[in-house]
Short mmCIF file of C-alpha atoms in Angstrom, two decimals:
data_model
loop_
_atom_site.label_atom_id
_atom_site.label_comp_id
_atom_site.label_asym_id
_atom_site.label_seq_id
_atom_site.Cartn_x
_atom_site.Cartn_y
_atom_site.Cartn_z
CA UNK C 1475 0.05 0.18 0.03
CA UNK C 1476 1.22 3.51 -1.01
CA UNK C 1477 2.24 5.61 1.89
CA UNK C 1478 0.01 8.40 0.93
CA UNK C 1479 -2.86 5.80 1.30
CA UNK C 1480 -1.42 4.39 4.61
CA UNK C 1481 -1.29 8.03 5.78
CA UNK C 1482 -4.80 8.74 4.66
CA UNK C 1483 -6.15 5.57 6.07
CA UNK C 1484 -4.41 6.10 9.50
CA UNK C 1485 -5.54 9.55 9.89
CA UNK C 1486 -8.98 8.97 8.72
CA UNK C 1487 -9.43 5.90 11.46
CA UNK C 1488 -7.67 7.56 14.21
CA UNK C 1489 -9.54 10.68 13.67
CA UNK C 1490 -12.84 8.92 13.37
CA UNK C 1491 -12.08 6.84 16.56
CA UNK C 1492 -11.49 9.91 18.54
CA UNK C 1493 -14.33 11.58 17.35
CA UNK C 1494 -16.70 8.71 18.11
CA UNK C 1495 -15.27 8.45 21.58
CA UNK C 1496 -15.38 12.09 22.20
CA UNK C 1497 -19.11 12.39 20.60
CA UNK C 1498 -20.21 9.38 22.77
CA UNK C 1499 -18.72 10.84 26.08
CA UNK C 1500 -20.11 14.65 25.20
CA UNK C 1501 -23.46 12.92 24.28
CA UNK C 1502 -23.66 10.80 27.40
CA UNK C 1503 -22.50 13.56 29.58
CA UNK C 1504 -25.21 15.95 27.93
CA UNK C 1505 -27.82 13.41 28.21
CA UNK C 1506 -27.12 12.82 31.98
CA UNK C 1507 -27.32 16.22 32.93
CA UNK C 1508 -30.19 17.01 30.84
CA UNK C 1509 -32.12 13.87 32.38
CA UNK C 1510 -31.27 15.22 35.72
CA UNK C 1511 -32.51 18.76 34.84
CA UNK C 1512 -35.75 17.16 33.55
CA UNK C 1513 -36.22 14.97 36.37
CA UNK C 1514 -35.55 17.97 38.82
CA UNK C 1515 -38.05 20.02 36.78
CA UNK C 1516 -40.63 17.28 37.18
CA UNK C 1517 -40.07 16.51 40.88
CA UNK C 1518 -39.90 20.61 41.76
CA UNK C 1519 -43.46 20.84 39.93
CA UNK C 1520 -45.05 17.90 41.69
CA UNK C 1521 -43.44 19.08 45.12
CA UNK C 1522 -44.68 22.55 44.51
CA UNK C 1523 -48.28 21.11 43.77
CA UNK C 1524 -47.85 18.85 47.03
CA UNK C 1525 -47.08 21.77 49.25
CA UNK C 1526 -49.79 23.94 47.85
CA UNK C 1527 -52.47 21.08 48.65
CA UNK C 1528 -51.00 20.69 52.10
CA UNK C 1529 -51.32 24.33 52.99
CA UNK C 1530 -54.59 24.45 51.41
CA UNK C 1531 -56.19 21.25 53.42
CA UNK C 1532 -54.53 22.66 56.39
CA UNK C 1533 -56.10 25.99 55.97
CA UNK C 1534 -59.32 24.39 55.33
CA UNK C 1535 -59.46 22.01 58.38
CA UNK C 1536 -58.52 25.01 60.69
CA UNK C 1537 -61.25 27.13 58.99
CA UNK C 1538 -63.88 24.39 59.85
CA UNK C 1539 -62.49 24.23 63.49
CA UNK C 1540 -62.86 28.03 63.84
CA UNK C 1541 -66.37 27.92 62.21
CA UNK C 1542 -67.32 24.90 64.79
CA UNK C 1543 -65.93 26.83 67.71
CA UNK C 1544 -67.60 30.21 66.61
CA UNK C 1545 -71.14 28.36 66.36
CA UNK C 1546 -70.47 26.85 69.54
CA UNK C 1547 -70.14 30.11 71.00
CA UNK C 1548 -73.21 31.92 69.54
CA UNK C 1549 -75.82 32.78 71.90
CA UNK C 1550 -78.49 31.35 69.64
CA UNK C 1551 -76.65 27.76 69.77
CA UNK C 1552 -76.57 27.67 73.53
CA UNK C 1553 -80.19 28.54 73.76
CA UNK C 1554 -81.01 26.25 70.94
CA UNK C 1555 -79.47 23.11 72.49
CA UNK C 1556 -80.84 23.83 76.08
CA UNK C 1557 -84.27 24.54 74.45
CA UNK C 1558 -84.35 21.55 72.35
CA UNK C 1559 -83.16 19.32 74.75
CA UNK C 1560 -86.09 19.96 77.19
CA UNK C 1561 -88.57 19.84 74.36
CA UNK C 1562 -87.02 16.71 73.21
CA UNK C 1563 -87.45 15.12 76.62
CA UNK C 1564 -90.96 16.38 77.07
CA UNK C 1565 -92.24 15.75 73.40
CA UNK C 1566 -95.85 14.88 73.55
CA UNK C 1567 -96.13 11.35 72.30
CA UNK C 1568 -99.95 11.35 72.18
CA UNK C 1569 -100.02 14.14 69.60
CA UNK C 1570 -98.38 11.91 67.08
CA UNK C 1571 -100.79 9.76 65.02
CA UNK C 1572 -100.28 6.08 64.59
CA UNK C 1573 -100.04 6.56 60.89
CA UNK C 1574 -96.81 8.46 61.42
CA UNK C 1575 -95.31 5.39 63.42
CA UNK C 1576 -96.14 3.12 60.59
CA UNK C 1577 -94.83 5.37 57.93
CA UNK C 1578 -91.85 5.41 59.98
CA UNK C 1579 -91.46 1.53 59.84
CA UNK C 1580 -92.32 1.37 56.15
CA UNK C 1581 -89.32 4.04 55.80
CA UNK C 1582 -86.74 2.06 57.56
CA UNK C 1583 -87.78 -1.30 55.58
CA UNK C 1584 -88.55 0.19 52.23
CA UNK C 1585 -86.82 3.44 51.40
CA UNK C 1586 -83.57 3.22 53.61
CA UNK C 1587 -83.57 -0.48 53.44
CA UNK C 1588 -83.62 -0.92 49.96
CA UNK C 1589 -80.95 1.96 49.07
CA UNK C 1590 -78.61 0.32 51.81
CA UNK C 1591 -78.85 -3.12 49.94
CA UNK C 1592 -78.26 -1.31 46.49
CA UNK C 1593 -75.29 0.44 47.94
CA UNK C 1594 -73.70 -2.53 49.80
CA UNK C 1595 -73.81 -5.56 47.52
CA UNK C 1596 -77.34 -6.73 48.71
CA UNK C 1597 -76.36 -6.92 52.38
CA UNK C 1598 -79.39 -6.64 54.66
CA UNK C 1599 -79.70 -3.40 56.29
CA UNK C 1600 -81.28 -4.82 59.69
CA UNK C 1601 -82.87 -1.38 60.00
CA UNK C 1602 -85.80 -2.72 61.90
CA UNK C 1603 -83.55 -3.74 64.63
CA UNK C 1604 -82.18 -0.15 64.84
CA UNK C 1605 -85.63 1.18 65.00
CA UNK C 1606 -86.46 -0.81 67.89
CA UNK C 1607 -83.56 0.87 69.71
CA UNK C 1608 -85.14 4.02 69.74
CA UNK C 1609 -86.45 5.84 72.82
CA UNK C 1610 -90.28 6.76 72.40
CA UNK C 1611 -89.21 10.39 72.14
CA UNK C 1612 -86.88 9.51 69.20
CA UNK C 1613 -89.22 7.13 67.41
CA UNK C 1614 -91.94 9.78 67.42
CA UNK C 1615 -89.75 12.82 66.32
CA UNK C 1616 -88.21 10.62 63.55
CA UNK C 1617 -91.80 9.61 62.63
CA UNK C 1618 -92.88 13.34 62.24
CA UNK C 1619 -89.48 14.80 60.80
CA UNK C 1620 -88.38 11.89 58.79
CA UNK C 1621 -91.36 9.66 57.68
CA UNK C 1622 -94.08 12.39 57.74
CA UNK C 1623 -91.71 15.27 56.12
CA UNK C 1624 -93.35 16.07 52.92
CA UNK C 1625 -89.84 16.51 51.23
CA UNK C 1626 -88.09 13.60 49.52
CA UNK C 1627 -84.84 11.60 50.58
CA UNK C 1628 -81.98 13.93 50.60
CA UNK C 1629 -84.30 17.03 50.91
CA UNK C 1630 -85.67 16.56 54.37
CA UNK C 1631 -83.68 19.95 55.58
CA UNK C 1632 -86.11 21.81 53.59
CA UNK C 1633 -88.61 21.39 55.95
CA UNK C 1634 -88.79 24.17 58.46
CA UNK C 1635 -90.70 22.25 61.16
CA UNK C 1636 -93.79 20.23 62.01
CA UNK C 1637 -97.34 21.42 61.67
CA UNK C 1638 -98.23 19.80 65.12
CA UNK C 1639 -97.24 22.98 66.99
CA UNK C 1640 -95.34 21.08 69.75
CA UNK C 1641 -92.65 23.27 71.81
CA UNK C 1642 -90.13 21.43 69.82
CA UNK C 1643 -91.73 22.28 66.47
CA UNK C 1644 -91.60 25.96 67.59
CA UNK C 1645 -88.17 26.16 68.40
CA UNK C 1646 -87.09 24.21 65.42
CA UNK C 1647 -88.86 26.63 63.34
CA UNK C 1648 -86.91 29.15 65.05
CA UNK C 1649 -83.43 27.87 64.91
CA UNK C 1650 -83.22 25.63 61.95
CA UNK C 1651 -83.38 28.28 59.14
CA UNK C 1652 -80.34 30.03 60.57
CA UNK C 1653 -78.44 26.68 61.21
CA UNK C 1654 -79.25 25.54 57.87
CA UNK C 1655 -77.79 28.73 56.40
CA UNK C 1656 -74.69 28.31 58.28
CA UNK C 1657 -74.25 24.84 56.88
CA UNK C 1658 -74.98 25.84 53.22
CA UNK C 1659 -72.65 28.97 53.56
CA UNK C 1660 -69.69 26.85 54.58
CA UNK C 1661 -70.27 23.64 52.75
CA UNK C 1662 -70.75 21.32 55.73
CA UNK C 1663 -72.28 17.92 55.31
CA UNK C 1664 -74.47 18.26 58.51
CA UNK C 1665 -74.67 19.84 61.82
CA UNK C 1666 -75.79 17.82 65.19
CA UNK C 1667 -76.50 19.21 68.38
CA UNK C 1668 -76.47 16.68 71.41
CA UNK C 1669 -77.40 17.33 75.08
CA UNK C 1670 -75.81 16.14 77.91
CA UNK C 1671 -77.64 12.82 78.03
CA UNK C 1672 -76.61 11.91 74.47
CA UNK C 1673 -79.69 12.67 72.71
CA UNK C 1674 -79.37 14.01 69.19
CA UNK C 1675 -81.91 16.90 69.62
CA UNK C 1676 -80.97 18.54 66.26
CA UNK C 1677 -79.54 17.61 62.87
CA UNK C 1678 -79.85 19.69 59.74
CA UNK C 1679 -80.63 16.92 57.16
CA UNK C 1680 -82.72 14.70 59.38
CA UNK C 1681 -81.01 11.18 58.41
CA UNK C 1682 -81.68 8.21 60.88
CA UNK C 1683 -79.04 9.48 63.58
CA UNK C 1684 -81.83 12.38 64.29
CA UNK C 1685 -83.34 11.67 67.79
CA UNK C 1686 -81.06 8.96 68.61
CA UNK C 1687 -79.04 8.65 71.78
CA UNK C 1688 -75.23 8.11 71.34
CA UNK C 1689 -74.79 6.50 74.66
CA UNK C 1690 -77.16 3.75 74.43
CA UNK C 1691 -78.76 4.01 70.99
CA UNK C 1692 -78.27 2.23 67.75
CA UNK C 1693 -75.19 4.24 66.85
CA UNK C 1694 -73.49 4.35 70.22
CA UNK C 1695 -70.27 2.73 68.51
CA UNK C 1696 -70.36 5.23 65.64
CA UNK C 1697 -67.70 8.03 64.62
CA UNK C 1698 -70.27 10.52 65.84
CA UNK C 1699 -70.73 8.82 69.53
CA UNK C 1700 -66.93 8.79 69.71
CA UNK C 1701 -66.77 12.41 68.72
CA UNK C 1702 -69.64 13.29 71.26
CA UNK C 1703 -68.19 11.35 74.02
CA UNK C 1704 -64.77 13.00 73.60
CA UNK C 1705 -66.09 16.55 73.59
CA UNK C 1706 -67.82 15.92 76.75
CA UNK C 1707 -64.18 15.88 78.49
CA UNK C 1708 -62.96 18.81 76.63
CA UNK C 1709 -62.57 22.30 77.75
CA UNK C 1710 -63.98 25.52 75.93
CA UNK C 1711 -62.42 26.45 72.70
CA UNK C 1712 -61.00 22.61 72.32
CA UNK C 1713 -62.04 20.40 69.49
CA UNK C 1714 -61.91 16.49 68.63
CA UNK C 1715 -61.74 15.31 65.12
CA UNK C 1716 -62.80 11.49 64.40
CA UNK C 1717 -61.38 10.07 61.18
CA UNK C 1718 -63.38 8.85 58.38
CA UNK C 1719 -65.12 5.16 59.07
CA UNK C 1720 -68.12 3.63 57.65
CA UNK C 1721 -71.29 5.25 58.95
CA UNK C 1722 -74.52 3.39 59.10
CA UNK C 1723 -77.03 6.40 58.81
CA UNK C 1724 -75.22 7.52 55.41
CA UNK C 1725 -75.27 3.97 53.98
CA UNK C 1726 -72.18 2.98 55.41
CA UNK C 1727 -70.11 5.72 53.38
CA UNK C 1728 -67.10 6.88 55.22
CA UNK C 1729 -67.80 9.86 57.42
CA UNK C 1730 -65.73 12.08 59.85
CA UNK C 1731 -66.94 14.27 62.67
CA UNK C 1732 -65.80 17.04 64.50
CA UNK C 1733 -66.83 18.00 68.01
CA UNK C 1734 -66.60 20.77 70.53
CA UNK C 1735 -68.50 21.40 74.03
CA UNK C 1736 -71.05 24.00 74.08
CA UNK C 1737 -70.84 26.15 77.32
CA UNK C 1738 -73.41 28.63 79.00
CA UNK C 1739 -71.00 30.47 80.97
CA UNK C 1740 -68.90 27.69 83.02
CA UNK C 1741 -71.54 24.98 82.57
CA UNK C 1742 -71.53 22.62 79.75
CA UNK C 1743 -74.95 22.22 78.10
CA UNK C 1744 -74.30 20.04 75.29
CA UNK C 1745 -72.01 19.17 72.35
CA UNK C 1746 -71.91 20.69 68.51
CA UNK C 1747 -70.72 18.13 65.93
CA UNK C 1748 -70.25 18.76 62.24
CA UNK C 1749 -70.08 16.02 59.89
CA UNK C 1750 -67.02 16.80 57.51
CA UNK C 1751 -67.49 17.94 54.16
CA UNK C 1752 -66.16 15.27 51.81
CA UNK C 1753 -67.03 17.33 48.73
CA UNK C 1754 -64.97 20.34 49.95
CA UNK C 1755 -61.98 18.44 50.65
CA UNK C 1756 -62.13 16.82 47.27
CA UNK C 1757 -62.71 19.99 45.50
CA UNK C 1758 -59.34 21.03 47.04
CA UNK C 1759 -57.54 18.05 46.22
CA UNK C 1760 -58.73 17.76 42.73
CA UNK C 1761 -58.46 21.60 41.91
CA UNK C 1762 -62.30 21.40 41.15
CA UNK C 1763 -61.22 18.87 38.67
CA UNK C 1764 -58.99 21.19 36.65
CA UNK C 1765 -55.72 18.96 36.99
CA UNK C 1766 -54.21 20.15 33.38
CA UNK C 1767 -54.60 23.63 34.27
CA UNK C 1768 -52.68 23.27 37.41
CA UNK C 1769 -49.69 21.61 35.95
CA UNK C 1770 -50.68 18.01 36.35
CA UNK C 1771 -51.04 17.01 32.87
CA UNK C 1772 -53.16 13.98 31.72
CA UNK C 1773 -52.11 11.64 34.80
CA UNK C 1774 -51.22 13.78 37.54
CA UNK C 1775 -53.16 14.09 40.83
CA UNK C 1776 -53.20 14.93 44.55
CA UNK C 1777 -54.82 12.78 47.14
CA UNK C 1778 -55.10 11.88 50.70
CA UNK C 1779 -54.64 8.54 52.44
CA UNK C 1780 -55.65 7.85 56.00
CA UNK C 1781 -53.74 5.90 58.83
CA UNK C 1782 -55.64 2.89 57.69
CA UNK C 1783 -54.10 3.22 53.98
CA UNK C 1784 -57.88 4.03 53.05
CA UNK C 1785 -58.27 6.94 50.60
CA UNK C 1786 -59.74 10.27 52.08
CA UNK C 1787 -60.09 11.73 48.92
CA UNK C 1788 -61.42 10.83 45.40
CA UNK C 1789 -58.71 9.39 42.70
CA UNK C 1790 -58.60 11.53 39.38
CA UNK C 1791 -59.38 8.49 37.27
CA UNK C 1792 -62.52 7.76 38.91
CA UNK C 1793 -63.81 11.30 38.54
CA UNK C 1794 -62.68 11.49 34.81
CA UNK C 1795 -63.75 8.04 33.77
CA UNK C 1796 -65.53 5.99 36.14
CA UNK C 1797 -65.83 3.12 33.73
CA UNK C 1798 -62.19 2.86 33.14
CA UNK C 1799 -61.36 3.32 36.66
CA UNK C 1800 -64.09 0.53 37.79
CA UNK C 1801 -62.76 -1.94 35.04
CA UNK C 1802 -59.06 -1.30 36.40
CA UNK C 1803 -59.58 -2.31 39.91
CA UNK C 1804 -59.22 -5.86 39.33
CA UNK C 1805 -55.77 -5.22 37.99
CA UNK C 1806 -55.12 -3.14 41.13
CA UNK C 1807 -55.82 -6.35 43.00
CA UNK C 1808 -58.94 -4.55 44.99
CA UNK C 1809 -61.05 -6.86 47.15
CA UNK C 1810 -64.12 -7.64 45.11
CA UNK C 1811 -66.62 -6.38 47.85
CA UNK C 1812 -64.65 -2.90 48.17
CA UNK C 1813 -64.53 -2.86 44.12
CA UNK C 1814 -68.31 -3.46 44.11
CA UNK C 1815 -68.94 -0.61 46.82
CA UNK C 1816 -66.78 1.80 44.82
CA UNK C 1817 -68.79 0.99 41.89
CA UNK C 1818 -72.23 1.35 43.64
CA UNK C 1819 -71.12 4.50 45.37
CA UNK C 1820 -69.18 5.93 42.60
CA UNK C 1821 -66.46 6.88 45.30
CA UNK C 1822 -63.22 5.39 46.80
CA UNK C 1823 -63.26 7.37 50.00
CA UNK C 1824 -62.90 4.82 52.74
CA UNK C 1825 -63.00 2.08 50.46
CA UNK C 1826 -59.79 1.92 48.34
CA UNK C 1827 -56.97 1.09 50.17
CA UNK C 1828 -53.32 2.50 48.85
CA UNK C 1829 -50.21 0.30 49.56
CA UNK C 1830 -47.36 2.34 48.06
CA UNK C 1831 -43.80 3.33 49.02
CA UNK C 1832 -45.13 6.96 49.02
CA UNK C 1833 -48.07 6.39 51.41
CA UNK C 1834 -45.93 4.12 53.80
CA UNK C 1835 -43.16 6.92 54.03
CA UNK C 1836 -45.55 9.59 54.87
CA UNK C 1837 -47.48 7.85 57.30
CA UNK C 1838 -43.97 7.06 58.98
CA UNK C 1839 -43.60 10.75 58.97
CA UNK C 1840 -41.17 10.95 56.21
CA UNK C 1841 -41.44 13.39 53.28
CA UNK C 1842 -39.70 13.06 49.72
CA UNK C 1843 -39.73 11.57 46.14
CA UNK C 1844 -39.82 8.09 44.95
CA UNK C 1845 -40.37 6.37 41.75
CA UNK C 1846 -42.81 3.48 42.51
CA UNK C 1847 -44.80 0.52 40.37
CA UNK C 1848 -48.62 0.42 41.40
CA UNK C 1849 -50.31 -3.06 41.80
CA UNK C 1850 -51.36 -2.38 38.16
CA UNK C 1851 -47.86 -2.17 37.09
CA UNK C 1852 -47.89 1.39 36.45
CA UNK C 1853 -44.81 3.48 37.15
CA UNK C 1854 -45.36 6.59 39.01
CA UNK C 1855 -43.14 9.65 40.11
CA UNK C 1856 -44.48 10.38 43.53
CA UNK C 1857 -44.06 13.04 46.07
CA UNK C 1858 -45.20 12.53 49.56
CA UNK C 1859 -45.52 14.38 52.92
CA UNK C 1860 -47.18 13.77 56.27
CA UNK C 1861 -49.99 15.77 57.40
CA UNK C 1862 -51.49 16.61 60.74
CA UNK C 1863 -55.18 16.98 60.10
CA UNK C 1864 -56.40 18.42 63.43
CA UNK C 1865 -54.78 15.65 65.42
CA UNK C 1866 -55.00 12.95 62.77
CA UNK C 1867 -51.94 11.42 60.54
CA UNK C 1868 -52.88 11.42 56.97
CA UNK C 1869 -50.53 10.91 53.95
CA UNK C 1870 -50.74 13.65 51.14
CA UNK C 1871 -49.46 12.31 47.80
CA UNK C 1872 -48.78 14.04 44.68
CA UNK C 1873 -47.79 11.97 41.81
CA UNK C 1874 -47.80 11.62 37.87
CA UNK C 1875 -47.31 8.78 35.84
CA UNK C 1876 -43.37 8.59 35.14
CA UNK C 1877 -43.94 8.06 31.38
CA UNK C 1878 -45.62 11.59 31.17
CA UNK C 1879 -43.69 13.29 33.97
CA UNK C 1880 -40.31 12.16 32.38
CA UNK C 1881 -41.26 12.15 28.74
CA UNK C 1882 -39.05 14.79 27.83
CA UNK C 1883 -36.10 12.56 28.52
CA UNK C 1884 -36.90 10.12 25.69
CA UNK C 1885 -37.23 13.16 23.37
CA UNK C 1886 -33.92 14.62 24.70
CA UNK C 1887 -32.20 11.41 24.17
CA UNK C 1888 -33.36 11.00 20.59
CA UNK C 1889 -32.28 14.40 19.73
CA UNK C 1890 -28.73 13.88 21.42
CA UNK C 1891 -28.35 10.49 19.65
CA UNK C 1892 -29.40 12.04 16.28
CA UNK C 1893 -26.94 15.03 16.63
CA UNK C 1894 -24.01 13.04 18.17
CA UNK C 1895 -24.34 10.89 14.88
CA UNK C 1896 -24.61 13.82 12.53
CA UNK C 1897 -21.44 15.63 14.35
CA UNK C 1898 -19.67 12.11 14.11
CA UNK C 1899 -20.26 11.64 10.29
CA UNK C 1900 -19.39 15.46 9.67
CA UNK C 1901 -16.24 15.22 11.67
CA UNK C 1902 -15.32 11.82 10.07
CA UNK C 1903 -15.62 13.54 6.31
CA UNK C 1904 -13.70 16.53 7.61
CA UNK C 1905 -10.92 14.04 9.01
CA UNK C 1906 -11.04 12.19 5.91
CA UNK C 1907 -10.49 15.44 3.80
CA UNK C 1908 -7.71 16.76 6.25
CA UNK C 1909 -6.08 13.21 5.90
CA UNK C 1910 -5.96 13.52 2.19
CA UNK C 1911 -4.69 16.98 2.25
CA UNK C 1912 -1.97 16.02 4.77
CA UNK C 1913 -1.28 12.89 3.04
CA UNK C 1914 -0.96 14.38 -0.41
CA UNK C 1915 1.17 17.28 1.20
CA UNK C 1916 3.60 14.72 2.58
CA UNK C 1917 3.76 12.24 -0.31
CA UNK C 1918 3.78 14.78 -3.10
CA UNK C 1919 7.47 15.67 -2.79
CA UNK C 1920 8.16 11.95 -2.15
CA UNK C 1921 6.61 11.01 -5.54
CA UNK C 1922 8.18 14.06 -7.05
CA UNK C 1923 11.55 12.81 -5.93
CA UNK C 1924 10.96 9.34 -6.89
CA UNK C 1925 9.83 10.53 -10.38
CA UNK C 1926 13.26 12.44 -10.61
CA UNK C 1927 15.51 9.47 -9.21
CA UNK C 1928 13.63 7.26 -11.85
CA UNK C 1929 14.41 9.74 -14.57
CA UNK C 1930 17.95 10.21 -13.49
CA UNK C 1931 18.41 6.36 -13.57
CA UNK C 1932 16.68 6.06 -17.18
CA UNK C 1933 18.73 8.86 -18.69
CA UNK C 1934 21.96 8.03 -16.98
CA UNK C 1935 22.00 11.77 -16.21
CA UNK C 1936 24.00 12.15 -13.10
CA UNK C 1937 23.99 16.03 -13.59
CA UNK C 1938 20.26 16.18 -12.87
CA UNK C 1939 19.28 17.54 -9.28
CA UNK C 1940 16.18 16.92 -7.06
CA UNK C 1941 14.31 20.21 -6.13
CA UNK C 1942 14.98 20.82 -2.38
CA UNK C 1943 11.40 21.91 -1.37
CA UNK C 1944 8.48 20.98 0.69
CA UNK C 1945 8.79 19.86 4.47
CA UNK C 1946 12.01 19.91 6.23
CA UNK C 1947 12.44 16.57 6.08
CA UNK C 1948 11.76 16.23 2.29
CA UNK C 1949 14.48 18.83 1.88
CA UNK C 1950 16.98 17.16 3.61
CA UNK C 1951 16.30 13.86 1.78
CA UNK C 1952 16.52 15.67 -1.43
CA UNK C 1953 19.82 17.50 -0.41
CA UNK C 1954 21.23 14.08 0.71
CA UNK C 1955 20.22 12.42 -2.52
CA UNK C 1956 21.80 15.18 -4.54
CA UNK C 1957 24.88 14.96 -2.42
CA UNK C 1958 25.26 11.36 -3.24
CA UNK C 1959 24.45 12.16 -7.10
CA UNK C 1960 27.34 14.74 -6.90
CA UNK C 1961 29.80 12.14 -5.16
CA UNK C 1962 28.74 9.41 -7.88
CA UNK C 1963 29.36 11.88 -10.55
CA UNK C 1964 32.60 12.76 -9.15
CA UNK C 1965 33.70 9.28 -8.62
CA UNK C 1966 32.57 8.21 -12.15
CA UNK C 1967 34.51 11.09 -13.56
CA UNK C 1968 37.57 10.18 -11.68
CA UNK C 1969 37.12 6.73 -12.75
CA UNK C 1970 36.93 7.74 -16.49
CA UNK C 1971 39.97 10.02 -16.17
CA UNK C 1972 41.97 6.73 -14.91
CA UNK C 1973 40.71 4.92 -17.70
CA UNK C 1974 41.74 7.48 -20.12
CA UNK C 1975 45.19 7.60 -18.59
CA UNK C 1976 45.53 3.96 -18.42
CA UNK C 1977 44.36 3.80 -22.25
CA UNK C 1978 47.10 6.08 -23.06
CA UNK C 1979 49.79 3.96 -21.23
CA UNK C 1980 48.49 1.15 -22.87
CA UNK C 1981 48.88 2.51 -26.25
CA UNK C 1982 52.55 3.49 -25.37
CA UNK C 1983 53.62 0.16 -24.19
CA UNK C 1984 52.07 -1.70 -26.85
CA UNK C 1985 54.07 0.41 -29.38
CA UNK C 1986 57.39 -0.03 -27.63
CA UNK C 1987 56.98 -3.83 -27.33
CA UNK C 1988 55.40 -4.65 -30.50
CA UNK C 1989 52.80 -6.57 -29.01
CA UNK C 1990 49.12 -6.09 -28.08
CA UNK C 1991 48.48 -5.64 -24.27
CA UNK C 1992 45.11 -6.32 -22.55
CA UNK C 1993 44.28 -3.12 -21.16
CA UNK C 1994 42.06 -4.58 -18.71
CA UNK C 1995 44.86 -6.60 -16.96
CA UNK C 1996 46.90 -3.25 -16.76
CA UNK C 1997 43.96 -1.45 -15.24
CA UNK C 1998 43.43 -4.10 -12.77
CA UNK C 1999 47.25 -4.17 -11.90
CA UNK C 2000 47.13 -0.28 -11.42
CA UNK C 2001 43.90 -0.65 -9.40
CA UNK C 2002 45.17 -3.24 -7.39
CA UNK C 2003 48.87 -3.13 -7.32
CA UNK C 2004 49.37 -5.63 -4.57
#
């Protein structure tokens, strides 16, 4: 292989190898740095949303606490619980017609019982058993304010009071409009007044907990009863929050209650209880169903999980595409009974269990970021933080599917690879051109010298000289060859002169001896005198 070709090939291979290695290293470094930047950007977005939601929920729960304490201190509330308690105990049972009691029994077994079965996978409500646990006053008041209430189920609170004209009815008509307005203004689920004997003497919505006794009645083991019993031990301005648990009067839907004592001066006259507003908490956690507008894309969401690992707010997919969410419950390994209840209620609160690293860490009091895989096999980028909810430990998680959160990484990697390949190709071409130029620059003077030497050899012209030009090495080579040619020329000239001299001596000797003499023998003797 010609030296020029060797030079070109060697330089091209070496340059290309260097470019490939450098390009790969630069590409890898750029990709790694960019991936980290994208990861940091994604986690920063989720962390920002997480902290906003945490602040909003804590502020909202604090506002509910303030609303509870404020209402408990109103003179009208103190008067209402005292007056309604006395009217409850002295309710005229004989004023209630038998038809009302029959209507109540029918309400328990038909309206409530059927809805209960529908929402609880056909489970029997055993409602008549609970009806039998009511006091006479409780049964009478339920028969009038629930069974004989002209408004349909879910709208019983629209009735201002019974037409029998009892002292209880008069007080109810006096206080109910204001308390109902308070509930609607602050988005509460229900408001309860309970006297010192455990009688629920007033509720806004008139569900089956109305007029029951929380110490010995059908709901003595409920969250409402726990909230009441705890509040009786509290000082003024203190409160207690009972976490979400299934609640029979709400068809076993998860319910939470916050309570505070009602004082008349230094005397405790009752307890005020709010049923926590699930919808308000949900609206905060879901941005009022405007996830995209708030930077959570197509899969991002924020949700709350209780210490029992059950959800305290609705998952995004359930609100956006309920049928798809219900269909995914099996792949999420959700218990069939829980899945049926989620489908029946269109709610996952208190039903869907979340066992992820993020939830586990948050409930242990940790905060941070984790990449995790759900039971359905979906990878998530999750941020988590513990939250003290008025004395309760909840986990707040903000997350997004990893494929979406880190989607820019795939695009970036593709662009980096493409640009590195282009750079390598361009550099390889440039290296080849440079190698050709350099190779030709080195080999051209050599080729010229070779041509000159071949011409000298062909023409036997030792007077010709090589051009002393090009690189320093080529100049030195040409100069050395020219010196050699000069020395050869001088040697040959000397040899020719010696030969001519010998010829002339030979002629003289031959003439003198009269015999021919071999010149070569003479020349040999001359050249080799020994």
